[in-house]
XYZ file of C-alpha atoms in Angstrom:
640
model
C 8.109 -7.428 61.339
C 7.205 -4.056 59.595
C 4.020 -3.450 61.907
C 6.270 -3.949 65.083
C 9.000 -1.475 63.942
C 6.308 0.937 63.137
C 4.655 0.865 66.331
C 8.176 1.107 68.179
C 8.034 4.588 65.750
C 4.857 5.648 66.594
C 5.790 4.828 70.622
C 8.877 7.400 69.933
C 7.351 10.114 68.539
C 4.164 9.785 71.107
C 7.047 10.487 72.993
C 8.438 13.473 71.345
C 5.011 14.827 71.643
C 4.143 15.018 75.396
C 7.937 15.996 75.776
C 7.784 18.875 73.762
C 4.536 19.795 75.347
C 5.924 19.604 78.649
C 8.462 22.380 77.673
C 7.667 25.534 78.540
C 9.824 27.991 78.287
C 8.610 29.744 81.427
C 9.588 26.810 83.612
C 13.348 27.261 82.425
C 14.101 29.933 84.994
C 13.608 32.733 82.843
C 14.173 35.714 84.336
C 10.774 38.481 83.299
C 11.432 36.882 79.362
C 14.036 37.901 78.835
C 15.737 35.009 77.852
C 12.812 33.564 75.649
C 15.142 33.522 72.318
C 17.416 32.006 74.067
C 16.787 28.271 72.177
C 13.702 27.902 69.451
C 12.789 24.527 69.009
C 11.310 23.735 65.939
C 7.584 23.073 65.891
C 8.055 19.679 64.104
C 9.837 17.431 66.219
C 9.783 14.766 63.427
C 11.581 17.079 60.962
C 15.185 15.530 59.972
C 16.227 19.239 60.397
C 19.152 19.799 62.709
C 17.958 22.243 66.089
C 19.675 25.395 65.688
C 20.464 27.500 68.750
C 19.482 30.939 67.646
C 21.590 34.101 69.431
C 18.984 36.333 71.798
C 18.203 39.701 70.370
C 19.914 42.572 72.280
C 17.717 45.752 73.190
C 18.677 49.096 75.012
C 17.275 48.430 78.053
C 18.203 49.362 81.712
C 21.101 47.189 82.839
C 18.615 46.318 86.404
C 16.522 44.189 83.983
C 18.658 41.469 82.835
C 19.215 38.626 85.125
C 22.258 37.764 87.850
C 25.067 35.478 86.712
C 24.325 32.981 88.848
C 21.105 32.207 86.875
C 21.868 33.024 83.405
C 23.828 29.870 83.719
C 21.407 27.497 84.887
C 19.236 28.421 82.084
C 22.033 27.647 79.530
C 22.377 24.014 81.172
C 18.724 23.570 81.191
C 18.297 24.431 77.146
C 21.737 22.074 76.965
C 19.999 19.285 78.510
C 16.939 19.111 76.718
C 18.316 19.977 73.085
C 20.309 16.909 73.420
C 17.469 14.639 74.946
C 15.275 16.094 71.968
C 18.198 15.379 69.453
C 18.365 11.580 70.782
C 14.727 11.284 70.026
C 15.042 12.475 66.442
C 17.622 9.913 65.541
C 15.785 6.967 67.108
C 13.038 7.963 65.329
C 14.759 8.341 61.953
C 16.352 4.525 62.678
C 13.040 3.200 63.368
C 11.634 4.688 59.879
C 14.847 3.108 58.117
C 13.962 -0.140 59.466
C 10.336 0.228 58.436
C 11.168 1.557 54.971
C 9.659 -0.179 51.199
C 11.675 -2.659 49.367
C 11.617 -2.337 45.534
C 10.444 -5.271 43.951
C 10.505 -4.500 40.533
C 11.650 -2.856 37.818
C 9.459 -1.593 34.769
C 10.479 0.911 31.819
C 8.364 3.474 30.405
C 7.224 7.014 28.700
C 6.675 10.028 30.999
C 6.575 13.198 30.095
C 8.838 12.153 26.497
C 11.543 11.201 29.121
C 11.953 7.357 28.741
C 11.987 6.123 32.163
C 12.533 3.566 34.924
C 9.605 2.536 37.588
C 10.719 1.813 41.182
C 8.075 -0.667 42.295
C 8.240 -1.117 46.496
C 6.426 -4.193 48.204
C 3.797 -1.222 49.827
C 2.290 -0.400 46.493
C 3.883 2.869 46.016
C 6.292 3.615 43.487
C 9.040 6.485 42.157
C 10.764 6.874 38.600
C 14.369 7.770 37.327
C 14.734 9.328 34.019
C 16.508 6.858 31.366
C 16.701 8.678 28.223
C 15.684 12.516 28.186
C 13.040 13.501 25.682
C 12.523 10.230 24.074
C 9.027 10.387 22.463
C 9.527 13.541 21.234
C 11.536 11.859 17.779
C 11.243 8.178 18.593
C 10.647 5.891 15.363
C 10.815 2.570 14.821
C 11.658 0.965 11.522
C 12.301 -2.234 9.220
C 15.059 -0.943 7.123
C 15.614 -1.521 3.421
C 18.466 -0.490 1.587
C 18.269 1.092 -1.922
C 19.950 -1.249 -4.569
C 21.154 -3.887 -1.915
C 18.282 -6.333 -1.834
C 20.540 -8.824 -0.085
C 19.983 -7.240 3.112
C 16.142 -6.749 3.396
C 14.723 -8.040 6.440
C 17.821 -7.873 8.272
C 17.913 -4.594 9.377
C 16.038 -2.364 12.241
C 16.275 1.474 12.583
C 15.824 3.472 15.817
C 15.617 7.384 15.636
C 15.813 9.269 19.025
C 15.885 12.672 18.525
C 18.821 13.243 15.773
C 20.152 10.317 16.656
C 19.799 7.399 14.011
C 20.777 3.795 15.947
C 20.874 0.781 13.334
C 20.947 -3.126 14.218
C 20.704 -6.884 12.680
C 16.970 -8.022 13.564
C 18.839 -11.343 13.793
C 21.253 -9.528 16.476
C 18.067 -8.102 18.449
C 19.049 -7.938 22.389
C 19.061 -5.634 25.030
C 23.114 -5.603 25.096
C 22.992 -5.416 21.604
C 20.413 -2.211 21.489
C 21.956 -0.525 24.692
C 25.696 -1.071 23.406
C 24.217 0.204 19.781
C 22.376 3.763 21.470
C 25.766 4.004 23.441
C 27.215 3.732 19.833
C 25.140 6.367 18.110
C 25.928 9.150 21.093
C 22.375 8.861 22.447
C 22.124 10.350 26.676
C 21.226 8.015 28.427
C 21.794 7.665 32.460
C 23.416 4.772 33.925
C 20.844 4.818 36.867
C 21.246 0.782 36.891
C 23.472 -2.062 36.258
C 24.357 -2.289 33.034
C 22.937 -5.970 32.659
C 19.509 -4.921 34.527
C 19.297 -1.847 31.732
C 19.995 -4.255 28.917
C 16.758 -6.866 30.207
C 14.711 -3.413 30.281
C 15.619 -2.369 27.253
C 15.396 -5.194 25.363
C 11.606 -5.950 26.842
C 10.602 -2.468 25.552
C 12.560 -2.293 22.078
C 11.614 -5.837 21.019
C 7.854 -4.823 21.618
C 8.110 -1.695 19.788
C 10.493 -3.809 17.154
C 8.004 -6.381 16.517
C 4.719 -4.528 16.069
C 6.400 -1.872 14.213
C 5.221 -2.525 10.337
C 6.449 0.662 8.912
C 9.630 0.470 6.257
C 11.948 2.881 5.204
C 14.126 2.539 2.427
C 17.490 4.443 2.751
C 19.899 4.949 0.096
C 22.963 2.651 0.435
C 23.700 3.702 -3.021
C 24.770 6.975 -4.671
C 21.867 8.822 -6.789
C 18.181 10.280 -6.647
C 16.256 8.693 -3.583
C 13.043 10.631 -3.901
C 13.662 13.959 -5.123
C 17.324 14.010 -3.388
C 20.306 12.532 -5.118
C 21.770 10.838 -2.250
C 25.748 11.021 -2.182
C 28.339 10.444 0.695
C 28.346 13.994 1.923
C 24.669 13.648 2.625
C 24.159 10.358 3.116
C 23.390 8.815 7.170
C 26.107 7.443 8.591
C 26.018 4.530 11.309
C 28.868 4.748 13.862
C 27.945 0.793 15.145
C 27.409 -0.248 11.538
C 30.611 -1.519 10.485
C 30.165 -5.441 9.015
C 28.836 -4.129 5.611
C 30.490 -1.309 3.543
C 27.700 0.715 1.646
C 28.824 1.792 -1.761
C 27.341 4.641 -1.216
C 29.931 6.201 1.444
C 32.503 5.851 -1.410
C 30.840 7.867 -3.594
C 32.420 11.054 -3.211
C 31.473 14.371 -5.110
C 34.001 17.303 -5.969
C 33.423 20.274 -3.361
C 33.898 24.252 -4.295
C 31.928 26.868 -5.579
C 31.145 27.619 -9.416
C 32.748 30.576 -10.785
C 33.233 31.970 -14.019
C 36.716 31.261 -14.349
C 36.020 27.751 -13.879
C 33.145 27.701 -15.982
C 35.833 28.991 -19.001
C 38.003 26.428 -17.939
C 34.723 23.920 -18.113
C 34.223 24.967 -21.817
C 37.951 24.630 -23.019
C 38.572 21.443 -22.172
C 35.416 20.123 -23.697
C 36.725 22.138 -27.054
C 39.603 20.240 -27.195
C 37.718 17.161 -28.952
C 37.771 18.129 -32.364
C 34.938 17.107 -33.499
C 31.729 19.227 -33.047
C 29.461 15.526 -32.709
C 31.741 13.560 -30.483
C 32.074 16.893 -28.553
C 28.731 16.993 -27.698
C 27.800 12.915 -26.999
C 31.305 13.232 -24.394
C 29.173 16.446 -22.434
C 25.724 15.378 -22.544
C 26.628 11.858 -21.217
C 27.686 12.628 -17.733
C 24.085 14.381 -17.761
C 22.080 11.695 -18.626
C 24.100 9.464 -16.410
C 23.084 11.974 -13.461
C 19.367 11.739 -14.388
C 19.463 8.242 -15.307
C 17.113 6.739 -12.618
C 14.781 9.846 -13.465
C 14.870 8.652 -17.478
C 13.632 5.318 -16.708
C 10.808 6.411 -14.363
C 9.441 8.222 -17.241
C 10.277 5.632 -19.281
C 12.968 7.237 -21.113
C 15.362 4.747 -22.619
C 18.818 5.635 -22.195
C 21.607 5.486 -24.618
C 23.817 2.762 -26.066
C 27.170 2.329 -24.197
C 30.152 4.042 -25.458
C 33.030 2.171 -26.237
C 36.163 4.242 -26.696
C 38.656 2.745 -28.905
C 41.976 4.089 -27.723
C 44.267 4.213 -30.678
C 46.423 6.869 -28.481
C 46.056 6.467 -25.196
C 48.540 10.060 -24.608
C 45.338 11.370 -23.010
C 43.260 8.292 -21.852
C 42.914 9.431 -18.076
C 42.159 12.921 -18.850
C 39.390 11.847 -21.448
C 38.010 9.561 -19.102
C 37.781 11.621 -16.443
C 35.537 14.225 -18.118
C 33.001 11.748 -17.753
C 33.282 10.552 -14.010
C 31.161 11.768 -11.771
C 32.986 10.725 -8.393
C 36.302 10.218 -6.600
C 37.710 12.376 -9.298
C 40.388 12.749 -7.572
C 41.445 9.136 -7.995
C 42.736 7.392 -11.035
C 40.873 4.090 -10.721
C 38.809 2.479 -13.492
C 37.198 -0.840 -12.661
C 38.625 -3.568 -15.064
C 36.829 -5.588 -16.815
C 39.274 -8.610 -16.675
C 37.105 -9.995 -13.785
C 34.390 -12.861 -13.176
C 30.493 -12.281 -13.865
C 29.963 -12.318 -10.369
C 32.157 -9.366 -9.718
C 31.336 -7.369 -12.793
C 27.429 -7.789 -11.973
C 28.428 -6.782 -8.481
C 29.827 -3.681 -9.830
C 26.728 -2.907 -11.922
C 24.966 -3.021 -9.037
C 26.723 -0.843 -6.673
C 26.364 2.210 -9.282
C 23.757 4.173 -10.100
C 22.959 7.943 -12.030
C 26.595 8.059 -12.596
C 28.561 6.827 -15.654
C 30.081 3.424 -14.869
C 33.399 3.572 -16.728
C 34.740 0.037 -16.789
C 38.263 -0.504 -18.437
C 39.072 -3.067 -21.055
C 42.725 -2.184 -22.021
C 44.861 -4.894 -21.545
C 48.035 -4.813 -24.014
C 49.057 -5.666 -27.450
C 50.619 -8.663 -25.483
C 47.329 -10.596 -24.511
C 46.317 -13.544 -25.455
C 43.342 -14.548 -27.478
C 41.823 -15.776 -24.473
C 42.117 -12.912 -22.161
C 40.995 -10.190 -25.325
C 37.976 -11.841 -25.875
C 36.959 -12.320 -22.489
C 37.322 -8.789 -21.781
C 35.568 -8.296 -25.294
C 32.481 -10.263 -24.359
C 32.523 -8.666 -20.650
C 31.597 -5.756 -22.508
C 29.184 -6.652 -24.832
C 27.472 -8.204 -21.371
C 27.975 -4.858 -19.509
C 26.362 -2.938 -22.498
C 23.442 -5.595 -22.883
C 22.386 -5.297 -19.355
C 22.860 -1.381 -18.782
C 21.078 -0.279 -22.407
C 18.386 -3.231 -22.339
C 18.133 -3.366 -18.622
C 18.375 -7.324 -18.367
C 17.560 -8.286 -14.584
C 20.654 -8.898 -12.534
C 19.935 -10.598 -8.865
C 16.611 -12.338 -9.639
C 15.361 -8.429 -11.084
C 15.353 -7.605 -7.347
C 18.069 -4.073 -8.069
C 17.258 -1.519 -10.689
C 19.488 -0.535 -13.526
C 19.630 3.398 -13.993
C 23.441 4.434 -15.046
C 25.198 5.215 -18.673
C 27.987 2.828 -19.344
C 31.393 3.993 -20.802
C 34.286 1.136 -22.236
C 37.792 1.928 -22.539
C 39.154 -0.854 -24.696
C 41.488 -1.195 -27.694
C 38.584 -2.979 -29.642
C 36.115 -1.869 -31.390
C 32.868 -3.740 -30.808
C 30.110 -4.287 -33.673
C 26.454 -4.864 -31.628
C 23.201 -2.788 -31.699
C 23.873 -1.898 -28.005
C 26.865 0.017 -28.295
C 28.364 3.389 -30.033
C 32.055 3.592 -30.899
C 34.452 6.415 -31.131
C 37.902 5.751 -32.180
C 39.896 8.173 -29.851
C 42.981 8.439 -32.289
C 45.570 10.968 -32.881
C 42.820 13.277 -34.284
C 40.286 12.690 -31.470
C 41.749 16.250 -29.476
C 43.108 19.238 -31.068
C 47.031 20.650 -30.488
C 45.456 22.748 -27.672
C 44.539 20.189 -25.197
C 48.246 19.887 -23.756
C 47.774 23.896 -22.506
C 44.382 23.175 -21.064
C 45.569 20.496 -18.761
C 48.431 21.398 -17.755
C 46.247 25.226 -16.358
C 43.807 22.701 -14.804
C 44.822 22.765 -11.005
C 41.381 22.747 -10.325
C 38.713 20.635 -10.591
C 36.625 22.804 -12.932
C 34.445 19.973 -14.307
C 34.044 17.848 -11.093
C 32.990 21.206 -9.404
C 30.100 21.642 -12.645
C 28.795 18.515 -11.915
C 28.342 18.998 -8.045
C 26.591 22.316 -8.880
C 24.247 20.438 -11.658
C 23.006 18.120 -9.052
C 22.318 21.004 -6.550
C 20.439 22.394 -9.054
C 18.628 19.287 -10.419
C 17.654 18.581 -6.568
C 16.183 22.299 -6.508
C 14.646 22.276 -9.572
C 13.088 18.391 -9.682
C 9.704 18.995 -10.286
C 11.052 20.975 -13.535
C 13.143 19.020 -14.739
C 10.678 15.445 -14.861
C 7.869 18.133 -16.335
C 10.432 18.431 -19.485
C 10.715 14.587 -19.588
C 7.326 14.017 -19.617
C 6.532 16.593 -22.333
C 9.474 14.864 -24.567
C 8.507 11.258 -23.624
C 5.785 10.935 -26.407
C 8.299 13.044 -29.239
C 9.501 11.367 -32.190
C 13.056 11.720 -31.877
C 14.982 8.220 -31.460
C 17.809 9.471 -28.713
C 14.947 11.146 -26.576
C 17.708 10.892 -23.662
C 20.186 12.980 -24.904
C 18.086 15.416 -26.643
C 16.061 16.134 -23.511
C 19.285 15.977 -21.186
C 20.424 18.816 -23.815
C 17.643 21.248 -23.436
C 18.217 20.565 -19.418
C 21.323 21.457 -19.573
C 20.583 24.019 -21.745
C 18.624 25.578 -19.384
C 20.556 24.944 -16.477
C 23.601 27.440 -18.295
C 21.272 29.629 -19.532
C 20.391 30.542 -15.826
C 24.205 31.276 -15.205
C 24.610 33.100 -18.465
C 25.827 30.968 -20.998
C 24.888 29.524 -24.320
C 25.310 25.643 -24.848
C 25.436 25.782 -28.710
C 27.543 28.958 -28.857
C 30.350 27.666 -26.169
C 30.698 24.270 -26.994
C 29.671 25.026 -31.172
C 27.162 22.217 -30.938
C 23.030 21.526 -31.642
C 21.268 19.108 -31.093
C 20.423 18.794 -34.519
C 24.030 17.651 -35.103
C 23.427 14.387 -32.478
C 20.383 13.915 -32.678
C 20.129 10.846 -33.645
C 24.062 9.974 -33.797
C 23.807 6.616 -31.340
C 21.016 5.014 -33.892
C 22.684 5.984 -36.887
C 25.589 3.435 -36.959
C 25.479 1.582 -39.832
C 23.269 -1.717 -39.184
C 23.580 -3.524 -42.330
C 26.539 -6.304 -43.222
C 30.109 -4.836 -43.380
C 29.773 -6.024 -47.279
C 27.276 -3.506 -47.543
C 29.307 -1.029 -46.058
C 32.235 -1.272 -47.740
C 30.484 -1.563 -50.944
C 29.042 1.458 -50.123
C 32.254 3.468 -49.042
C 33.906 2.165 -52.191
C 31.422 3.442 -54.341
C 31.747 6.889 -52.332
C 35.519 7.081 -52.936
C 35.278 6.771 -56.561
C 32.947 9.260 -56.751
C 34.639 11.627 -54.485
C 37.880 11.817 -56.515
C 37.017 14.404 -58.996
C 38.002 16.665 -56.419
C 41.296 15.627 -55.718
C 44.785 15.718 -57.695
C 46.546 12.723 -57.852
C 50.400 12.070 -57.433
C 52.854 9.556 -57.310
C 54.498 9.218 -53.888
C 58.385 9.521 -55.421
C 57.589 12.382 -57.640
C 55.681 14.799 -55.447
C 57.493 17.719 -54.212
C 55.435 18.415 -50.727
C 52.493 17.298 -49.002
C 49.040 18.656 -49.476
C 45.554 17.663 -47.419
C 43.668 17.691 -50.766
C 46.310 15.389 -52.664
C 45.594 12.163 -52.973
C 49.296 10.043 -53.115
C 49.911 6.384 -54.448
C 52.116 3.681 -55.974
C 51.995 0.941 -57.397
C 50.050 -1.146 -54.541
C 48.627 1.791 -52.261
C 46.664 5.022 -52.061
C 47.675 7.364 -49.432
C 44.708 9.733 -48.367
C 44.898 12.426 -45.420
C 42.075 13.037 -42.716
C 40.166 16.078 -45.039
C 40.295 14.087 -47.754
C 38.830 11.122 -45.975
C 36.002 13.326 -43.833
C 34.991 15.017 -47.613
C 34.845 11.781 -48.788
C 32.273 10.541 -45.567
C 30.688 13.692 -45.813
C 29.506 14.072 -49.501
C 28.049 10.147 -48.918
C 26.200 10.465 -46.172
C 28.939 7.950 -44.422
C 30.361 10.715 -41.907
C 28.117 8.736 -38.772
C 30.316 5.175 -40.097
C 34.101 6.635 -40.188
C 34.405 4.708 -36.856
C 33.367 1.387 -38.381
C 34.863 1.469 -41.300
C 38.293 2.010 -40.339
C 37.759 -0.757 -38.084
C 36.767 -3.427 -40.928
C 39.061 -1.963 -43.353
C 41.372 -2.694 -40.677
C 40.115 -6.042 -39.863
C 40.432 -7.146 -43.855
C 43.224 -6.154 -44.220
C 42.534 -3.287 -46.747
C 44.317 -0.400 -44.179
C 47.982 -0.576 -43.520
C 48.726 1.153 -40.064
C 51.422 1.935 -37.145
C 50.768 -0.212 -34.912
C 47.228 0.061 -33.136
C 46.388 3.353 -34.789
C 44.593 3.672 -38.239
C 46.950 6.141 -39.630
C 50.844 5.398 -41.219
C 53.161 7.943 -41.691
C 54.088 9.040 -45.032
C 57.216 10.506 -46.368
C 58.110 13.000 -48.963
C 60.981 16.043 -49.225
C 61.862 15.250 -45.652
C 58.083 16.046 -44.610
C 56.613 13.180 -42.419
C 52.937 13.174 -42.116
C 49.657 10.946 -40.952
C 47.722 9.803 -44.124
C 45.359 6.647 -44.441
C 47.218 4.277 -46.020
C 44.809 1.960 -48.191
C 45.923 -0.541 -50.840
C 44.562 -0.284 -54.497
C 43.346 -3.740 -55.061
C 40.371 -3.282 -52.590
C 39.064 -0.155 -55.173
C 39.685 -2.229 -57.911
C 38.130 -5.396 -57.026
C 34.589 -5.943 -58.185
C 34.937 -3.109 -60.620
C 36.289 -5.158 -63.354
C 35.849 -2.740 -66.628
C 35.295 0.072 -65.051
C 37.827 3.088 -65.358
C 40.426 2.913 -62.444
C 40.183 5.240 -59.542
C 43.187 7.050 -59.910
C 41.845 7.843 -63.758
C 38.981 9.723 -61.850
C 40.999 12.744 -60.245
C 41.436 15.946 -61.152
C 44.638 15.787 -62.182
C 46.299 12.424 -63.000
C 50.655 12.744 -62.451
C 52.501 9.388 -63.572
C 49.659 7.140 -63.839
């Protein structure tokens, strides 16, 4: 059929050919040439161009040269005649070239020129492209994804980067709807020069290819923290528009945003003054830090500290406390309880990383049994597996954070550090300080820390390598000090002189907890007490006229001590590190009379109402049969 439709062609323009030969513009009538411009027709008679009739040029010449009217005419009719015979030609021609033309028989994809693009394959052999996808190869990669700290989902997941463009898809999902509806997803150009279900059978023959003999990996952080030498956060962490059947922990991990100033630095510095004491002050500022670098630590081999467990006797101030210690969504008041099942609480554990994890375990005087020491042991299990790193998920997800509790319990165990946030825990100027605090001064610290930890990486892990082989028990918060240390020494400020800390003073405060029996320890705070009373006077509750720090009060069944007198008595014994834990098991035994979940009772005398220690006299007594009674030992003995 095709070789009789071109020979009807090449009949036609045989035609054309002997017809345009034929013409001569001589035999038209023209009158001494004058009329030669009259039509032009165009050399190629197989051109698709349209004939043109072109206007004749006009010259000053004598009128006697130009022709009569009665043949200009003719002429015109002539050049009519034949421009429309010519014209009839062309278009039988151009049908009979229709007729004859390829048929595409296939389709095939490819690279060109980094354009991604579509072969037209015709039955004659010869073939033409369309461009697909504009400068493809420039940035095309091909990836098996795995996600940092969510081993559940290795193997599952592909990556596809064109350009800037990041497409992500279940390998179990893999199709060419799937990938084209997925590149449509991620904003990727791409030219509809086909039917949508003939692009999708392209695509997926090419993308399955490059899919399955791909064997590089990438590893991208679906968790907040350091991810090579970035610490990976929402603000900079890749986004998937099509990827919406799992929800990354790491896109809910948002940091504060501003910029540093001075006036926030001050503000910084007085709200970390407000904890009273200089020890406490410094474990509450260098914690956040050590959370930060936490995955760094354990690289190095850096074990990190015990969890803190914060004992809220007054819980006036719980948020704000607690929040000097988050890290991010600051701007929320959310604490993750730990009245939940070991399946959610190690799913917790594992969504956070280089932050502090600050799980609450308040629950109300009104709990029962059951439900306190559930929560109890929830957190002796969150400490155990965050300070011993004991393997969650088969050991398949790392454990780099710093754990905080907020509980109404103090715990005894070798794997966490209490402090007994009481009444004393912040000084009267913390009420000021918060209520200035519009903005989020410490948040906006933090933010700037890890900008500057990111910058200076190679820096910091030098320092941690230098300290790993040191002697000092809490390497991790001794090193994090002298980082951060360093890091305010750049902007002009001195740790130890703002904050009226040294490391000395810490140094080795989480291992110093008293590990011995609670016998021991009371035996030995006893012993301290008695020996400690030479330096106070002694009165009897009824007969004393006002109240004094240094006094020490009593009746007939109880001694009434105030906060200096019990720090003196700590401090001259070496028990200072222990005040936590003894309260608690004088508590527990029944040896410490209180209000209600504090340590302290309210004394009264001359209409003056103050918080002493209220401790009975038998416990001083007992064991010390013979020996001269403790009140007999002060300095000055009223009414004995």
């Amino acid at each position: 059929m095709f070789e009789g439709l071109r020979e009807l062609a090449k009949k036609e323009a045989e035609e054309k050919a002997d017809l345009k030969k034929e013409i001569k513009l001589s035999d038209m009538g023209m009158i001494n040439g004058s009329n030669k411009d009259a039509y032009i027709i165009e050399e190629s008679i197989m051109d698709t161009q349209i004939i043109q009739p072109q206007m004749p040029q006009v010259y000053n010449v004598p009128q006697s040269i130009y022709p009569s009217a009665d043949i200009v005419p003719l002429n015109i009719n002539v050049g009519h005649a034949i421009y429309n015979k010519v014209d009839k030609l062309e278009n039988k021609v151009d049908k009979c070239f229709i007729k004859a033309k390829a048929k595409c028989i296939q389709h095939e994809i490819g690279i060109l020129e980094d354009n991604l693009v579509v072969w037209y394959i015709y039955d004659d052999g010869n073939s033409t492209h369309k461009i697909l996808i504009p400068n493809f190869a420039q940035n095309f990669e091909v990836y098996n994804v795995k996600f940092d700290g969510i081993s559940e989902l290795d193997g599952k997941y592909y990556q596809i980067r064109i350009n800037d463009k990041f497409v992500l898809g279940e390998i179990d999902r893999i199709s060419g709807k799937d990938i084209y509806n997925n590149l449509l997803s991620a904003d990727v150009t791409m030219y509809k020069i086909l039917s949508v279900n003939k692009l999708s059978e392209l695509i997926n023959g090419f993308f399955r290819a490059a899919l399955f003999q791909n064997y590089n990996e990438r590893i991208i952080a679906g968790r907040a923290g350091w991810l090579g030498n970035t610490y990976c956060h929402s603000q900079n962490a890749i986004h998937f528009a099509n990827l919406i059947r799992y929800d990354f922990p790491i896109y809910n991990k948002v940091l504060s945003s501003g910029k540093l100033n001075r006036e926030l630095m001050k503000m910084y510095f007085d709200i970390l003054k407000c904890i009273d004491n200089s020890e406490q002050r410094g474990i509450i500022c260098l914690l956040p830090i050590v959370g930060i670098l936490a995955s760094i630590f354990n690289e190095e081999g850096i074990t990190l500290p015990k969890a803190l467990n914060l004992v809220f006797v007054d819980t006036s101030y719980k948020r704000e406390i607690l929040n000097i210690l988050k890290i991010f969504n600051r701007n929320k008041n959310e604490l993750y309880s730990l009245d939940v099942s070991d399946k959610n609480l190690e799913k917790e554990i594992r969504a956070t990383k280089d932050q502090v994890l600050i799980v609450d375990g308040c629950i109300g005087s009104c709990a029962t049994r059951y439900k306190t020491e559930k929560v109890k042991n929830k957190a002796l299990k969150l400490a155990k597996i965050v300070t011993k790193n004991i393997e969650i998920n088969g050991g398949k997800d790392s454990i780099n954070m710093v754990a905080t509790i907020a509980s109404e319990t103090y715990i005894t165990d070798d794997c966490i550090f209490n402090i007994i946030v009481d009444e004393f825990f912040l000084n009267k100027a913390m009420p000021n300080i918060i209520g200035n605090n519009a903005v989020d001064a410490i948040g906006i610290l933090y933010s700037d820390f890890i900008e500057y930890a990111m910058r200076y990486i190679d820096i910091i892990k030098d320092v941690i390598t230098k300290r790993r082989n040191c002697g000092i028990k809490s390497k991790a918060l001794v090193i994090a000090f002298e980082i951060f240390k360093t890091y305010l020494d750049i902007k002009g400020y001195s740790l130890e002189d703002e904050l009226n800390f040294c490391i000395e003073d810490i140094n080795n405060i989480f291992d110093e907890e008293f590990e011995s029996n609670k016998y021991e320890l009371m035996d030995a705070f006893k012993k301290g007490t008695r020996m400690a009373m030479s330096n106070f006077c002694c009165q009897h509750k009824e007969e004393a006229e006002d109240i004094r720090d240094e006094c020490v009060y009593y009746n007939e069944d109880f001694m009434w001590i105030s906060k200096y007198s019990l720090d003196y008595i700590l401090a001259i014994t070496g028990l200072n590190q222990m005040k936590n834990q003894i309260l608690n098991i004088l508590k527990e035994e029944g040896h410490l009379v209180i209000d209600g979940k504090g340590y302290t009772k309210k004394i009264q005398i001359s209409k003056e109402r103050r918080l002493f220690y209220q401790l009975k006299l038998q416990f001083f007594e007992s064991g010390n049969e013979g020996n001269i009674p403790i009140l007999a030992l002060a300095q000055e003995v009223k009414n004995v």
